[in-house]
Amino acid sequence: MITKSNIKDVSLTSSPESINFCGVWSSAREGLKLLQSIVKDPFLKGSITMIISIGDQLCNDKK
């Protein structure tokens, strides 16, 4: 789990001392999609869409 204390250890590659971003991406993506369905502000919705798109590209997670 990513916490405030270990956020600097997040990595796109897996190593014993890092948290693999792509390993937690599917859960983060689900949370972002839920948040996107709740918010009303079009700018915020667009920002969330952009974050999801970048995460999908980084992790090759085409859902």
Coordinates of N, CA and C in Angstrom, one line a residue:
M1 N 0.8 -1.2 0.0 CA 0.0 0.0 0.0 C 0.9 1.2 0.0
I2 N 0.5 2.2 -0.8 CA 1.2 3.5 -0.8 C 0.7 4.4 0.3
T3 N 1.7 4.8 1.1 CA 1.3 5.7 2.2 C 2.2 7.0 2.1
K4 N 1.9 8.0 2.9 CA 2.6 9.2 2.9 C 4.1 9.0 3.2
S5 N 4.4 8.1 4.0 CA 5.8 7.9 4.4 C 6.6 7.2 3.4
N6 N 6.0 6.4 2.5 CA 6.7 5.7 1.5 C 6.5 6.1 0.0
I7 N 5.8 7.3 -0.1 CA 5.5 7.8 -1.5 C 6.8 8.0 -2.3
K8 N 7.9 8.3 -1.7 CA 9.1 8.5 -2.4 C 9.7 7.2 -3.0
D9 N 9.2 6.1 -2.5 CA 9.7 4.8 -3.0 C 8.9 4.2 -4.1
V10 N 8.0 4.9 -4.7 CA 7.2 4.4 -5.8 C 8.0 4.4 -7.0
S11 N 7.9 3.3 -7.8 CA 8.7 3.1 -9.0 C 7.9 2.4 -10.1
L12 N 8.2 2.6 -11.3 CA 7.6 2.0 -12.4 C 8.2 0.6 -12.7
T13 N 9.3 0.3 -12.0 CA 9.9 -1.0 -12.1 C 9.9 -1.7 -10.7
S14 N 9.9 -3.0 -10.8 CA 9.8 -3.7 -9.5 C 11.1 -3.9 -8.9
S15 N 11.3 -3.7 -7.6 CA 12.5 -4.0 -6.9 C 12.1 -4.2 -5.5
P16 N 12.9 -4.9 -4.7 CA 12.6 -5.2 -3.3 C 12.3 -3.9 -2.5
E17 N 12.9 -2.8 -2.7 CA 12.7 -1.6 -1.9 C 11.8 -0.6 -2.5
S18 N 11.1 -1.0 -3.6 CA 10.1 0.0 -4.2 C 8.7 -0.6 -4.2
I19 N 7.8 0.3 -4.4 CA 6.4 -0.1 -4.6 C 6.1 0.0 -6.1
N20 N 5.7 -1.0 -6.7 CA 5.5 -1.0 -8.2 C 4.2 -0.3 -8.5
F21 N 4.3 0.8 -9.1 CA 3.1 1.7 -9.5 C 2.1 0.8 -10.3
C22 N 2.6 0.0 -11.2 CA 1.7 -0.8 -12.0 C 1.0 -1.9 -11.2
G23 N 1.6 -2.3 -10.1 CA 1.0 -3.3 -9.3 C -0.2 -2.8 -8.5
V24 N -0.3 -1.5 -8.3 CA -1.4 -0.9 -7.6 C -2.3 -0.1 -8.5
W25 N -1.9 0.0 -9.8 CA -2.7 0.8 -10.8 C -4.1 0.4 -10.9
S26 N -4.4 -0.9 -11.0 CA -5.8 -1.3 -11.2 C -6.7 -0.8 -10.1
S27 N -6.3 -0.9 -8.9 CA -7.0 -0.4 -7.7 C -7.2 1.1 -7.7
A28 N -6.0 1.8 -8.1 CA -6.1 3.3 -8.2 C -7.0 3.7 -9.3
R29 N -7.0 3.0 -10.4 CA -7.8 3.3 -11.5 C -9.3 3.2 -11.2
E30 N -9.7 2.1 -10.4 CA -11.1 2.0 -10.0 C -11.5 3.1 -9.1
G31 N -10.6 3.5 -8.2 CA -10.9 4.7 -7.3 C -11.1 6.0 -8.1
L32 N -10.2 6.2 -9.1 CA -10.3 7.4 -9.9 C -11.6 7.4 -10.7
K33 N -12.0 6.2 -11.3 CA -13.3 6.1 -12.0 C -14.5 6.4 -11.1
L34 N -14.4 5.9 -9.9 CA -15.5 6.2 -8.9 C -15.6 7.7 -8.6
L35 N -14.4 8.3 -8.3 CA -14.3 9.7 -8.1 C -14.8 10.5 -9.3
Q36 N -14.5 10.1 -10.5 CA -14.9 10.8 -11.7 C -16.4 10.8 -11.8
S37 N -17.1 9.7 -11.4 CA -18.5 9.6 -11.5 C -19.2 10.5 -10.5
I38 N -18.5 10.8 -9.4 CA -19.1 11.6 -8.3 C -19.0 13.1 -8.6
V39 N -17.8 13.6 -9.1 CA -17.6 15.0 -9.2 C -18.4 15.6 -10.3
K40 N -18.7 16.9 -10.2 CA -19.5 17.6 -11.2 C -18.7 18.5 -12.1
D41 N -17.6 19.0 -11.5 CA -16.8 20.0 -12.2 C -16.1 19.4 -13.5
P42 N -16.4 20.0 -14.7 CA -15.9 19.5 -15.9 C -14.3 19.5 -16.0
F43 N -13.7 20.5 -15.4 CA -12.2 20.6 -15.4 C -11.7 19.4 -14.6
L44 N -12.3 19.2 -13.4 CA -11.8 18.1 -12.6 C -12.0 16.7 -13.2
K45 N -13.2 16.5 -13.9 CA -13.5 15.3 -14.6 C -12.4 15.1 -15.7
G46 N -12.1 16.2 -16.4 CA -11.1 16.1 -17.5 C -9.7 15.7 -16.9
S47 N -9.4 16.3 -15.8 CA -8.1 16.0 -15.2 C -8.0 14.6 -14.8
I48 N -9.1 14.0 -14.2 CA -9.1 12.6 -13.8 C -9.0 11.7 -15.1
T49 N -9.6 12.1 -16.1 CA -9.5 11.3 -17.4 C -8.1 11.3 -17.9
M50 N -7.4 12.4 -17.8 CA -6.0 12.5 -18.2 C -5.1 11.6 -17.3
I51 N -5.3 11.7 -16.0 CA -4.6 10.8 -15.1 C -4.8 9.4 -15.4
I52 N -6.0 9.0 -15.7 CA -6.3 7.6 -16.0 C -5.6 7.2 -17.3
S53 N -5.7 8.1 -18.3 CA -5.0 7.8 -19.6 C -3.5 7.6 -19.4
I54 N -2.9 8.5 -18.7 CA -1.4 8.4 -18.4 C -1.1 7.1 -17.7
G55 N -1.9 6.8 -16.7 CA -1.6 5.5 -15.9 C -1.8 4.3 -16.8
D56 N -2.9 4.3 -17.7 CA -3.1 3.2 -18.6 C -1.9 3.0 -19.6
Q57 N -1.4 4.1 -20.1 CA -0.2 4.1 -21.0 C 1.0 3.6 -20.3
L58 N 1.2 4.0 -19.1 CA 2.4 3.6 -18.3 C 2.4 2.1 -18.0
C59 N 1.2 1.6 -17.7 CA 1.1 0.2 -17.3 C 0.5 -0.7 -18.4
N60 N 0.3 -0.2 -19.6 CA -0.3 -1.0 -20.6 C -1.6 -1.6 -20.2
D61 N -2.4 -0.9 -19.4 CA -3.6 -1.5 -18.9 C -4.8 -0.9 -19.6
K62 N -5.1 -1.4 -20.8 CA -6.2 -0.9 -21.6 C -7.5 -1.5 -21.2
K63 N -8.2 -0.9 -20.3 CA -9.5 -1.4 -19.8 C -10.6 -0.5 -20.4

